[in-house]
mmCIF file of C-alpha atoms and ligand atoms in Angstrom:
data_model
loop_
_atom_site.group_PDB
_atom_site.id
_atom_site.type_symbol
_atom_site.label_atom_id
_atom_site.label_comp_id
_atom_site.label_asym_id
_atom_site.label_seq_id
_atom_site.Cartn_x
_atom_site.Cartn_y
_atom_site.Cartn_z
ATOM 1 C CA UNK A 208 54.109 -116.310 322.020
ATOM 2 C CA UNK A 209 51.905 -118.593 319.938
ATOM 3 C CA UNK A 210 49.357 -118.074 317.186
ATOM 4 C CA UNK A 211 45.958 -119.063 318.547
ATOM 5 C CA UNK A 212 43.460 -118.135 315.836
ATOM 6 C CA UNK A 213 43.315 -117.087 312.176
ATOM 7 C CA UNK A 214 40.155 -115.548 310.711
ATOM 8 C CA UNK A 215 39.300 -114.174 307.263
ATOM 9 C CA UNK A 216 36.861 -111.432 306.270
ATOM 10 C CA UNK A 217 35.499 -111.023 302.733
ATOM 11 C CA UNK A 218 34.669 -107.331 302.635
ATOM 12 C CA UNK A 219 33.414 -104.953 299.917
ATOM 13 C CA UNK A 220 34.365 -103.705 297.464
ATOM 14 C CA UNK A 221 36.374 -106.838 296.511
ATOM 15 C CA UNK A 222 38.840 -107.518 299.306
ATOM 16 C CA UNK A 223 39.772 -110.288 301.731
ATOM 17 C CA UNK A 224 41.403 -109.519 305.075
ATOM 18 C CA UNK A 225 42.981 -111.941 307.534
ATOM 19 C CA UNK A 226 43.377 -111.506 311.270
ATOM 20 C CA UNK A 227 46.026 -113.472 313.147
ATOM 21 C CA UNK A 228 45.631 -113.594 316.920
ATOM 22 C CA UNK A 229 48.220 -114.635 319.504
ATOM 23 C CA UNK A 230 48.073 -115.835 323.092
ATOM 24 C CA UNK A 231 49.854 -112.594 324.101
ATOM 25 C CA UNK A 232 46.894 -110.596 322.825
ATOM 26 C CA UNK A 233 48.898 -109.158 319.894
ATOM 27 C CA UNK A 234 46.863 -109.179 316.682
ATOM 28 C CA UNK A 235 48.200 -108.845 313.121
ATOM 29 C CA UNK A 236 46.282 -108.047 309.950
ATOM 30 C CA UNK A 237 46.929 -109.028 306.357
ATOM 31 C CA UNK A 238 45.200 -108.832 302.973
ATOM 32 C CA UNK A 239 45.385 -112.157 301.141
ATOM 33 C CA UNK A 240 43.385 -111.696 297.966
ATOM 34 C CA UNK A 241 43.248 -112.270 294.243
ATOM 35 C CA UNK A 242 40.785 -109.826 292.731
ATOM 36 C CA UNK A 243 37.757 -111.828 291.578
ATOM 37 C CA UNK A 244 38.889 -114.997 293.382
ATOM 38 C CA UNK A 245 38.582 -113.932 297.030
ATOM 39 C CA UNK A 246 36.706 -117.101 298.080
ATOM 40 C CA UNK A 247 39.414 -119.301 296.582
ATOM 41 C CA UNK A 248 42.188 -117.500 298.463
ATOM 42 C CA UNK A 249 40.070 -117.669 301.613
ATOM 43 C CA UNK A 250 40.041 -121.469 301.327
ATOM 44 C CA UNK A 251 43.820 -121.481 300.770
ATOM 45 C CA UNK A 252 44.332 -119.360 303.906
ATOM 46 C CA UNK A 253 42.215 -121.830 305.888
ATOM 47 C CA UNK A 254 44.473 -124.681 304.763
ATOM 48 C CA UNK A 255 47.690 -122.769 305.589
ATOM 49 C CA UNK A 256 46.228 -121.811 308.985
ATOM 50 C CA UNK A 257 46.290 -125.500 309.960
ATOM 51 C CA UNK A 258 50.085 -125.217 310.063
ATOM 52 C CA UNK A 259 50.389 -121.731 311.565
ATOM 53 C CA UNK A 260 48.087 -122.101 314.572
ATOM 54 C CA UNK A 261 50.278 -123.106 317.518
ATOM 55 C CA UNK A 262 53.458 -121.649 315.956
ATOM 56 C CA UNK A 263 55.605 -118.747 317.203
ATOM 57 C CA UNK A 264 54.551 -115.819 314.923
ATOM 58 C CA UNK A 265 58.012 -114.216 315.071
ATOM 59 C CA UNK A 266 59.677 -116.944 312.969
ATOM 60 C CA UNK A 267 58.501 -115.206 309.787
ATOM 61 C CA UNK A 268 61.277 -116.396 307.495
ATOM 62 C CA UNK A 269 60.827 -120.030 308.501
ATOM 63 C CA UNK A 270 57.039 -119.848 308.189
ATOM 64 C CA UNK A 271 57.415 -118.289 304.736
ATOM 65 C CA UNK A 272 59.509 -121.294 303.647
ATOM 66 C CA UNK A 273 56.993 -123.823 304.952
ATOM 67 C CA UNK A 274 53.892 -121.969 303.728
ATOM 68 C CA UNK A 275 55.399 -121.408 300.265
ATOM 69 C CA UNK A 276 57.250 -124.671 299.720
ATOM 70 C CA UNK A 277 55.980 -127.103 302.351
ATOM 71 C CA UNK A 278 53.037 -128.305 300.287
ATOM 72 C CA UNK A 279 55.349 -129.501 297.476
ATOM 73 C CA UNK A 280 53.193 -127.724 294.839
ATOM 74 C CA UNK A 281 53.892 -124.010 295.012
ATOM 75 C CA UNK A 282 53.454 -120.639 293.397
ATOM 76 C CA UNK A 283 50.679 -119.147 291.283
ATOM 77 C CA UNK A 284 48.287 -116.379 292.253
ATOM 78 C CA UNK A 285 46.120 -118.244 294.774
ATOM 79 C CA UNK A 286 48.789 -119.890 296.934
ATOM 80 C CA UNK A 287 51.219 -116.929 296.703
ATOM 81 C CA UNK A 288 48.457 -114.477 297.678
ATOM 82 C CA UNK A 289 47.383 -116.622 300.634
ATOM 83 C CA UNK A 290 50.993 -116.663 301.852
ATOM 84 C CA UNK A 291 51.268 -112.912 301.139
ATOM 85 C CA UNK A 292 48.383 -111.939 303.407
ATOM 86 C CA UNK A 293 49.542 -114.193 306.239
ATOM 87 C CA UNK A 294 53.087 -112.846 305.841
ATOM 88 C CA UNK A 295 51.802 -109.253 306.174
ATOM 89 C CA UNK A 296 49.988 -110.216 309.376
ATOM 90 C CA UNK A 297 53.124 -111.844 310.806
ATOM 91 C CA UNK A 298 55.172 -108.692 310.092
ATOM 92 C CA UNK A 299 52.393 -106.641 311.723
ATOM 93 C CA UNK A 300 52.661 -108.852 314.821
ATOM 94 C CA UNK A 301 56.463 -108.621 314.808
ATOM 95 C CA UNK A 302 56.372 -104.820 314.636
ATOM 96 C CA UNK A 303 53.807 -104.592 317.416
ATOM 97 C CA UNK A 304 55.841 -107.029 319.532
ATOM 98 C CA UNK A 305 59.129 -105.162 319.060
ATOM 99 C CA UNK A 306 57.447 -101.736 319.221
ATOM 100 C CA UNK A 307 58.736 -100.761 315.780
ATOM 101 C CA UNK A 308 57.310 -100.014 312.338
ATOM 102 C CA UNK A 309 57.977 -102.777 309.815
ATOM 103 C CA UNK A 310 60.279 -100.483 307.808
ATOM 104 C CA UNK A 311 62.556 -100.275 310.888
ATOM 105 C CA UNK A 312 62.735 -104.079 310.971
ATOM 106 C CA UNK A 313 63.654 -104.056 307.251
ATOM 107 C CA UNK A 314 66.705 -101.897 307.932
ATOM 108 C CA UNK A 315 65.263 -98.483 308.688
ATOM 109 C CA UNK A 316 63.783 -95.725 306.570
ATOM 110 C CA UNK A 317 65.598 -94.461 303.484
ATOM 111 C CA UNK A 318 63.084 -91.656 302.788
ATOM 112 C CA UNK A 319 60.716 -89.401 304.686
ATOM 113 C CA UNK A 320 57.788 -89.554 302.293
ATOM 114 C CA UNK A 321 56.560 -91.875 299.561
ATOM 115 C CA UNK A 322 55.233 -90.588 296.257
ATOM 116 C CA UNK A 323 51.850 -92.071 295.375
ATOM 117 C CA UNK A 324 49.744 -91.856 292.239
ATOM 118 C CA UNK A 325 46.014 -91.689 291.649
ATOM 119 C CA UNK A 326 43.961 -93.628 289.100
ATOM 120 C CA UNK A 327 41.925 -91.830 286.453
ATOM 121 C CA UNK A 328 39.610 -92.960 283.692
ATOM 122 C CA UNK A 329 38.358 -96.417 284.651
ATOM 123 C CA UNK A 330 38.475 -99.558 282.524
ATOM 124 C CA UNK A 331 37.550 -97.875 279.273
ATOM 125 C CA UNK A 332 39.141 -94.447 279.460
ATOM 126 C CA UNK A 333 37.265 -91.642 277.762
ATOM 127 C CA UNK A 334 37.021 -88.101 279.096
ATOM 128 C CA UNK A 335 39.985 -87.741 281.416
ATOM 129 C CA UNK A 336 40.695 -84.019 281.534
ATOM 130 C CA UNK A 337 38.409 -83.167 284.434
ATOM 131 C CA UNK A 338 39.452 -86.188 286.494
ATOM 132 C CA UNK A 339 43.133 -85.404 286.037
ATOM 133 C CA UNK A 340 42.574 -81.748 286.898
ATOM 134 C CA UNK A 341 40.826 -82.857 290.114
ATOM 135 C CA UNK A 342 43.778 -85.074 291.090
ATOM 136 C CA UNK A 343 46.226 -82.251 290.383
ATOM 137 C CA UNK A 344 44.040 -80.005 292.521
ATOM 138 C CA UNK A 345 44.193 -82.670 295.278
ATOM 139 C CA UNK A 346 47.982 -82.442 295.152
ATOM 140 C CA UNK A 347 48.932 -85.549 293.168
ATOM 141 C CA UNK A 348 52.041 -85.258 291.001
ATOM 142 C CA UNK A 349 51.309 -88.412 289.000
ATOM 143 C CA UNK A 350 48.295 -90.283 287.656
ATOM 144 C CA UNK A 351 47.807 -93.635 285.947
ATOM 145 C CA UNK A 352 45.305 -94.446 283.243
ATOM 146 C CA UNK A 353 44.426 -97.393 281.067
ATOM 147 C CA UNK A 354 45.679 -96.994 277.520
ATOM 148 C CA UNK A 355 42.542 -98.454 275.953
ATOM 149 C CA UNK A 356 39.541 -100.713 276.477
ATOM 150 C CA UNK A 357 38.912 -103.663 274.141
ATOM 151 C CA UNK A 358 41.650 -103.571 271.524
ATOM 152 C CA UNK A 359 41.904 -105.479 268.253
ATOM 153 C CA UNK A 360 44.717 -108.072 268.075
ATOM 154 C CA UNK A 361 46.505 -105.732 265.680
ATOM 155 C CA UNK A 362 45.296 -102.328 266.842
ATOM 156 C CA UNK A 363 43.673 -100.336 264.056
ATOM 157 C CA UNK A 364 44.913 -96.901 263.058
ATOM 158 C CA UNK A 365 41.942 -95.416 264.916
ATOM 159 C CA UNK A 366 42.579 -97.466 268.071
ATOM 160 C CA UNK A 367 46.250 -96.520 268.033
ATOM 161 C CA UNK A 368 45.452 -92.857 267.484
ATOM 162 C CA UNK A 369 42.912 -92.927 270.334
ATOM 163 C CA UNK A 370 45.540 -94.137 272.815
ATOM 164 C CA UNK A 371 47.915 -91.375 271.764
ATOM 165 C CA UNK A 372 45.166 -88.740 271.891
ATOM 166 C CA UNK A 373 44.180 -89.779 275.425
ATOM 167 C CA UNK A 374 47.729 -89.592 276.711
ATOM 168 C CA UNK A 375 48.254 -86.286 274.893
ATOM 169 C CA UNK A 376 45.148 -84.887 276.595
ATOM 170 C CA UNK A 377 46.491 -86.060 279.957
ATOM 171 C CA UNK A 378 49.862 -84.491 279.270
ATOM 172 C CA UNK A 379 48.203 -81.204 278.420
ATOM 173 C CA UNK A 380 46.468 -81.053 281.812
ATOM 174 C CA UNK A 381 49.523 -82.311 283.735
ATOM 175 C CA UNK A 382 52.109 -80.082 282.102
ATOM 176 C CA UNK A 383 55.767 -81.148 281.909
ATOM 177 C CA UNK A 384 56.354 -81.266 285.680
ATOM 178 C CA UNK A 385 53.945 -84.095 286.549
ATOM 179 C CA UNK A 386 53.770 -87.684 285.356
ATOM 180 C CA UNK A 387 51.344 -89.952 283.593
ATOM 181 C CA UNK A 388 51.753 -93.713 283.616
ATOM 182 C CA UNK A 389 49.847 -95.784 281.055
ATOM 183 C CA UNK A 390 48.577 -99.306 281.756
ATOM 184 C CA UNK A 391 48.264 -101.510 278.667
ATOM 185 C CA UNK A 392 46.793 -104.257 280.955
ATOM 186 C CA UNK A 393 47.966 -106.978 278.599
ATOM 187 C CA UNK A 394 45.328 -105.795 276.087
ATOM 188 C CA UNK A 395 47.880 -105.198 273.342
ATOM 189 C CA UNK A 396 49.812 -107.811 271.439
ATOM 190 C CA UNK A 397 53.553 -107.257 271.191
ATOM 191 C CA UNK A 398 53.111 -106.074 267.598
ATOM 192 C CA UNK A 399 50.538 -103.466 268.608
ATOM 193 C CA UNK A 400 52.504 -102.440 271.673
ATOM 194 C CA UNK A 401 55.609 -101.823 269.594
ATOM 195 C CA UNK A 402 53.711 -99.466 267.286
ATOM 196 C CA UNK A 403 51.922 -97.576 270.084
ATOM 197 C CA UNK A 404 55.022 -97.226 272.259
ATOM 198 C CA UNK A 405 56.880 -95.405 269.502
ATOM 199 C CA UNK A 406 53.993 -92.983 269.065
ATOM 200 C CA UNK A 407 53.672 -92.387 272.825
ATOM 201 C CA UNK A 408 57.352 -91.587 273.276
ATOM 202 C CA UNK A 409 57.089 -87.823 272.555
ATOM 203 C CA UNK A 410 54.474 -87.571 275.347
ATOM 204 C CA UNK A 411 57.040 -88.860 277.852
ATOM 205 C CA UNK A 412 54.982 -91.337 279.931
ATOM 206 C CA UNK A 413 56.564 -92.238 283.271
ATOM 207 C CA UNK A 414 56.225 -95.851 282.157
ATOM 208 C CA UNK A 415 53.973 -98.165 280.167
ATOM 209 C CA UNK A 416 52.685 -101.091 282.223
ATOM 210 C CA UNK A 417 52.073 -104.693 281.105
ATOM 211 C CA UNK A 418 52.904 -103.953 277.460
ATOM 212 C CA UNK A 419 52.331 -107.672 276.853
ATOM 213 C CA UNK A 420 50.690 -110.498 278.795
ATOM 214 C CA UNK A 421 52.827 -112.235 281.415
ATOM 215 C CA UNK A 422 52.754 -115.455 279.357
ATOM 216 C CA UNK A 423 54.409 -113.513 276.536
ATOM 217 C CA UNK A 424 57.314 -112.533 278.778
ATOM 218 C CA UNK A 425 59.710 -114.127 276.288
ATOM 219 C CA UNK A 426 58.854 -111.196 273.963
ATOM 220 C CA UNK A 427 59.903 -108.584 276.542
ATOM 221 C CA UNK A 428 63.594 -108.367 275.565
ATOM 222 C CA UNK A 429 62.703 -107.374 271.995
ATOM 223 C CA UNK A 430 60.073 -104.937 273.191
ATOM 224 C CA UNK A 431 62.436 -103.269 275.667
ATOM 225 C CA UNK A 432 64.988 -102.986 272.876
ATOM 226 C CA UNK A 433 62.440 -101.333 270.592
ATOM 227 C CA UNK A 434 60.767 -99.082 273.170
ATOM 228 C CA UNK A 435 61.859 -95.533 273.869
ATOM 229 C CA UNK A 436 59.367 -95.574 276.784
ATOM 230 C CA UNK A 437 60.355 -97.242 280.103
ATOM 231 C CA UNK A 438 58.462 -100.520 280.507
ATOM 232 C CA UNK A 439 56.916 -101.838 283.721
ATOM 233 C CA UNK A 440 55.433 -105.194 284.636
ATOM 234 C CA UNK A 441 54.872 -107.542 287.534
ATOM 235 C CA UNK A 442 51.359 -107.491 289.012
ATOM 236 C CA UNK A 443 50.870 -110.995 287.620
ATOM 237 C CA UNK A 444 54.316 -112.301 288.650
ATOM 238 C CA UNK A 445 54.470 -114.003 292.027
ATOM 239 C CA UNK A 446 58.101 -114.596 293.020
ATOM 240 C CA UNK A 447 61.738 -113.602 292.542
ATOM 241 C CA UNK A 448 62.083 -116.449 290.080
ATOM 242 C CA UNK A 449 59.269 -115.042 287.924
ATOM 243 C CA UNK A 450 60.734 -111.525 288.037
ATOM 244 C CA UNK A 451 64.187 -112.682 286.982
ATOM 245 C CA UNK A 452 63.455 -113.046 283.223
ATOM 246 C CA UNK A 453 61.602 -109.709 283.131
ATOM 247 C CA UNK A 454 64.503 -107.965 284.868
ATOM 248 C CA UNK A 455 66.996 -109.678 282.598
ATOM 249 C CA UNK A 456 64.904 -108.446 279.657
ATOM 250 C CA UNK A 457 65.530 -104.927 280.898
ATOM 251 C CA UNK A 458 62.215 -103.704 282.331
ATOM 252 C CA UNK A 459 62.643 -100.326 284.023
ATOM 253 C CA UNK A 460 60.035 -100.800 286.728
ATOM 254 C CA UNK A 461 59.157 -103.928 288.748
ATOM 255 C CA UNK A 462 55.589 -103.992 290.053
ATOM 256 C CA UNK A 463 55.150 -106.861 292.513
ATOM 257 C CA UNK A 464 51.912 -106.769 294.489
ATOM 258 C CA UNK A 465 52.361 -107.069 298.263
ATOM 259 C CA UNK A 466 49.168 -109.171 298.346
ATOM 260 C CA UNK A 467 50.137 -111.485 295.484
ATOM 261 C CA UNK A 468 53.912 -111.925 295.433
ATOM 262 C CA UNK A 469 54.534 -113.613 298.778
ATOM 263 C CA UNK A 470 54.063 -110.557 300.966
ATOM 264 C CA UNK A 471 56.602 -108.267 302.586
ATOM 265 C CA UNK A 472 59.191 -111.050 302.854
ATOM 266 C CA UNK A 473 59.290 -111.814 299.119
ATOM 267 C CA UNK A 474 58.708 -108.285 297.768
ATOM 268 C CA UNK A 475 61.615 -107.007 299.874
ATOM 269 C CA UNK A 476 63.777 -109.594 298.106
ATOM 270 C CA UNK A 477 62.306 -108.770 294.680
ATOM 271 C CA UNK A 478 63.266 -105.126 295.336
ATOM 272 C CA UNK A 479 66.865 -106.154 296.003
ATOM 273 C CA UNK A 480 66.914 -108.315 292.902
ATOM 274 C CA UNK A 481 65.544 -105.399 290.840
ATOM 275 C CA UNK A 482 68.276 -103.175 292.250
ATOM 276 C CA UNK A 483 70.928 -105.434 290.759
ATOM 277 C CA UNK A 484 69.369 -104.707 287.341
ATOM 278 C CA UNK A 485 69.057 -100.970 287.944
ATOM 279 C CA UNK A 486 65.266 -101.347 287.957
ATOM 280 C CA UNK A 487 62.913 -99.379 290.207
ATOM 281 C CA UNK A 488 60.183 -100.736 292.460
ATOM 282 C CA UNK A 489 56.579 -99.522 292.055
ATOM 283 C CA UNK A 490 54.352 -101.975 293.956
ATOM 284 C CA UNK A 491 50.988 -102.737 292.385
ATOM 285 C CA UNK A 492 48.164 -101.924 294.828
ATOM 286 C CA UNK A 493 44.621 -101.295 293.556
ATOM 287 C CA UNK A 494 43.568 -103.060 296.777
ATOM 288 C CA UNK A 495 42.639 -102.245 300.344
ATOM 289 C CA UNK A 496 44.232 -100.507 303.309
ATOM 290 C CA UNK A 497 46.307 -103.416 304.620
ATOM 291 C CA UNK A 498 47.931 -104.093 301.251
ATOM 292 C CA UNK A 499 48.718 -100.374 300.943
ATOM 293 C CA UNK A 500 50.134 -100.198 304.469
ATOM 294 C CA UNK A 501 52.388 -103.177 303.679
ATOM 295 C CA UNK A 502 53.448 -101.532 300.396
ATOM 296 C CA UNK A 503 54.355 -98.293 302.158
ATOM 297 C CA UNK A 504 56.451 -100.133 304.759
ATOM 298 C CA UNK A 505 58.504 -101.674 301.938
ATOM 299 C CA UNK A 506 58.681 -98.323 300.126
ATOM 300 C CA UNK A 507 60.114 -96.572 303.177
ATOM 301 C CA UNK A 508 62.873 -99.183 303.431
ATOM 302 C CA UNK A 509 63.706 -99.622 299.711
ATOM 303 C CA UNK A 510 66.383 -97.429 298.095
ATOM 304 C CA UNK A 511 65.339 -98.255 294.497
ATOM 305 C CA UNK A 512 61.684 -97.324 295.028
ATOM 306 C CA UNK A 513 59.912 -95.182 292.408
ATOM 307 C CA UNK A 514 56.229 -94.625 293.168
ATOM 308 C CA UNK A 515 53.303 -96.334 294.926
ATOM 309 C CA UNK A 516 49.888 -97.179 293.500
ATOM 310 C CA UNK A 517 46.905 -96.631 295.828
ATOM 311 C CA UNK A 518 43.204 -97.224 295.342
ATOM 312 C CA UNK A 519 41.459 -94.184 296.828
ATOM 313 C CA UNK A 520 38.594 -93.335 294.463
ATOM 314 C CA UNK A 521 39.576 -96.068 291.976
ATOM 315 C CA UNK A 522 36.754 -97.258 289.702
ATOM 316 C CA UNK A 523 36.502 -100.620 291.535
ATOM 317 C CA UNK A 524 35.748 -99.054 294.924
ATOM 318 C CA UNK A 525 31.962 -98.956 294.711
ATOM 319 C CA UNK A 526 30.582 -99.965 298.151
ATOM 320 C CA UNK A 527 33.642 -99.130 300.226
ATOM 321 C CA UNK A 528 36.863 -97.198 299.712
ATOM 322 C CA UNK A 529 40.406 -97.127 301.050
ATOM 323 C CA UNK A 530 39.475 -95.448 304.321
ATOM 324 C CA UNK A 531 36.244 -97.373 305.047
ATOM 325 C CA UNK A 532 37.738 -99.864 307.500
ATOM 326 C CA UNK A 533 40.274 -97.641 309.249
ATOM 327 C CA UNK A 534 39.834 -96.425 312.819
ATOM 328 C CA UNK A 535 42.171 -93.548 311.935
ATOM 329 C CA UNK A 536 42.691 -92.396 308.314
ATOM 330 C CA UNK A 537 45.813 -90.318 309.103
ATOM 331 C CA UNK A 538 48.367 -92.726 307.525
ATOM 332 C CA UNK A 539 46.618 -92.347 304.137
ATOM 333 C CA UNK A 540 46.123 -88.609 304.254
ATOM 334 C CA UNK A 541 48.367 -87.730 301.333
ATOM 335 C CA UNK A 542 50.178 -84.396 301.344
ATOM 336 C CA UNK A 543 51.357 -83.027 297.984
ATOM 337 C CA UNK A 544 50.841 -86.480 296.454
ATOM 338 C CA UNK A 545 52.956 -88.229 299.089
ATOM 339 C CA UNK A 546 52.371 -90.505 302.085
ATOM 340 C CA UNK A 547 54.229 -89.253 305.132
ATOM 341 C CA UNK A 548 56.411 -91.610 307.179
ATOM 342 C CA UNK A 549 54.459 -93.121 310.018
ATOM 343 C CA UNK A 550 56.343 -94.682 312.933
ATOM 344 C CA UNK A 551 53.422 -96.514 314.484
ATOM 345 C CA UNK A 552 54.371 -100.145 315.208
ATOM 346 C CA UNK A 553 53.745 -102.951 312.740
ATOM 347 C CA UNK A 554 52.024 -101.988 309.509
ATOM 348 C CA UNK A 555 51.184 -98.590 311.026
ATOM 349 C CA UNK A 556 47.396 -98.698 310.638
ATOM 350 C CA UNK A 557 44.534 -99.415 313.041
ATOM 351 C CA UNK A 558 41.508 -101.177 311.618
ATOM 352 C CA UNK A 559 37.933 -100.631 312.745
ATOM 353 C CA UNK A 560 37.348 -104.274 313.624
ATOM 354 C CA UNK A 561 33.607 -103.889 314.148
ATOM 355 C CA UNK A 562 33.292 -102.398 310.649
ATOM 356 C CA UNK A 563 35.319 -105.290 309.184
ATOM 357 C CA UNK A 564 33.190 -107.938 310.922
ATOM 358 C CA UNK A 565 29.979 -106.258 309.867
ATOM 359 C CA UNK A 566 31.163 -105.878 306.238
ATOM 360 C CA UNK A 567 32.115 -109.555 306.116
ATOM 361 C CA UNK A 568 28.527 -110.460 306.940
ATOM 362 C CA UNK A 569 27.459 -108.518 303.830
ATOM 363 C CA UNK A 570 30.381 -109.986 301.850
ATOM 364 C CA UNK A 571 30.882 -109.507 298.121
ATOM 365 C CA UNK A 572 31.081 -111.548 294.952
ATOM 366 C CA UNK A 573 33.220 -109.225 292.840
ATOM 367 C CA UNK A 574 34.235 -110.522 289.415
ATOM 368 C CA UNK A 575 36.009 -108.723 286.629
ATOM 369 C CA UNK A 576 34.025 -108.274 283.423
ATOM 370 C CA UNK A 577 34.532 -110.701 280.548
ATOM 371 C CA UNK A 578 35.093 -108.730 277.373
ATOM 372 C CA UNK A 579 34.404 -109.687 273.776
ATOM 373 C CA UNK A 580 35.640 -108.428 270.433
ATOM 374 C CA UNK A 581 33.114 -107.230 267.848
ATOM 375 C CA UNK A 582 32.993 -110.772 266.394
ATOM 376 C CA UNK A 583 32.110 -112.145 269.886
ATOM 377 C CA UNK A 584 35.485 -113.811 270.431
ATOM 378 C CA UNK A 585 37.168 -113.450 273.822
ATOM 379 C CA UNK A 586 39.022 -110.190 274.450
ATOM 380 C CA UNK A 587 41.582 -109.461 277.173
ATOM 381 C CA UNK A 588 40.184 -107.282 279.981
HETATM 382 MG MG1 MG B 857 48.068 -102.888 285.860
#
């Protein structure tokens, strides 16, 4: 079997899909994207396709080596995400060829269902009570929210109190038997994070995510030491090597993104590495259906898995949502806040190819907002 063609589709709301075709007629799908930089990753996929076309798609491990390291310069969000999407498509082809779901090829399922959480509150969280109540009503046992919008470098007393009040309001709706995770999104400095984490502790968040920016990872050990709340990070880390210092620092939850951190091949290895530190895996996935399908395949095969992010109804999904490009939405029909094991071959989803092709013609130019502090200086989004 040989790869004959690789195509990309830039589809709303902000996604990029790739389609890898073989001379046997087997087709694999992947989602190589960096949110806000889809066109750039598309160009990177085109360059990597020069190597892949003509190759045997089943030599995934070898292709991963060449795609990741063969260009001498390596890593970073763009190149790692391009490899990630192609890697997902190769696993999809392998599963379809062997007649097995990807989780079977990774060693077989270790669980029957995967807990997922829903997003509430948007970029600048305000009134959350009704949204959380709706997610509880829909069966979810966990939600995630942003801690705050624009935040001063040293959060004011009012800003700090507002974060705590928001999480307290969430806790009130959720009760003690459900979970709330809080995303700091790198908007807090380590000094602010330290102060807020202590105040959040009595509200028992499942975890606090990106308590500091990835480039301040050297501050993580001190923050873990000081924090009574489990800390999570990883959506902006792209390899085992980049996770190693965070795991050594003692993060509780590793959050590689299946579409950023080298795909199924590398995230499977990151999960094993996390296991050696007693850390849990919670893949980042505010993305589309292929990224989620890939995440779920890893989740079904990973013992130290905690919970899965998914984007249904997320604030970014304006012109299309998680189910828009699926021929059959069954794999993402969550029951009691869980995805049920699906033994369909490959990634376990069937795309509506006509819908994908048509959406690509419309395209998108999604960019994240650029935020400013009150004095007009740049603020982290
Ligand atoms: Mg996040």
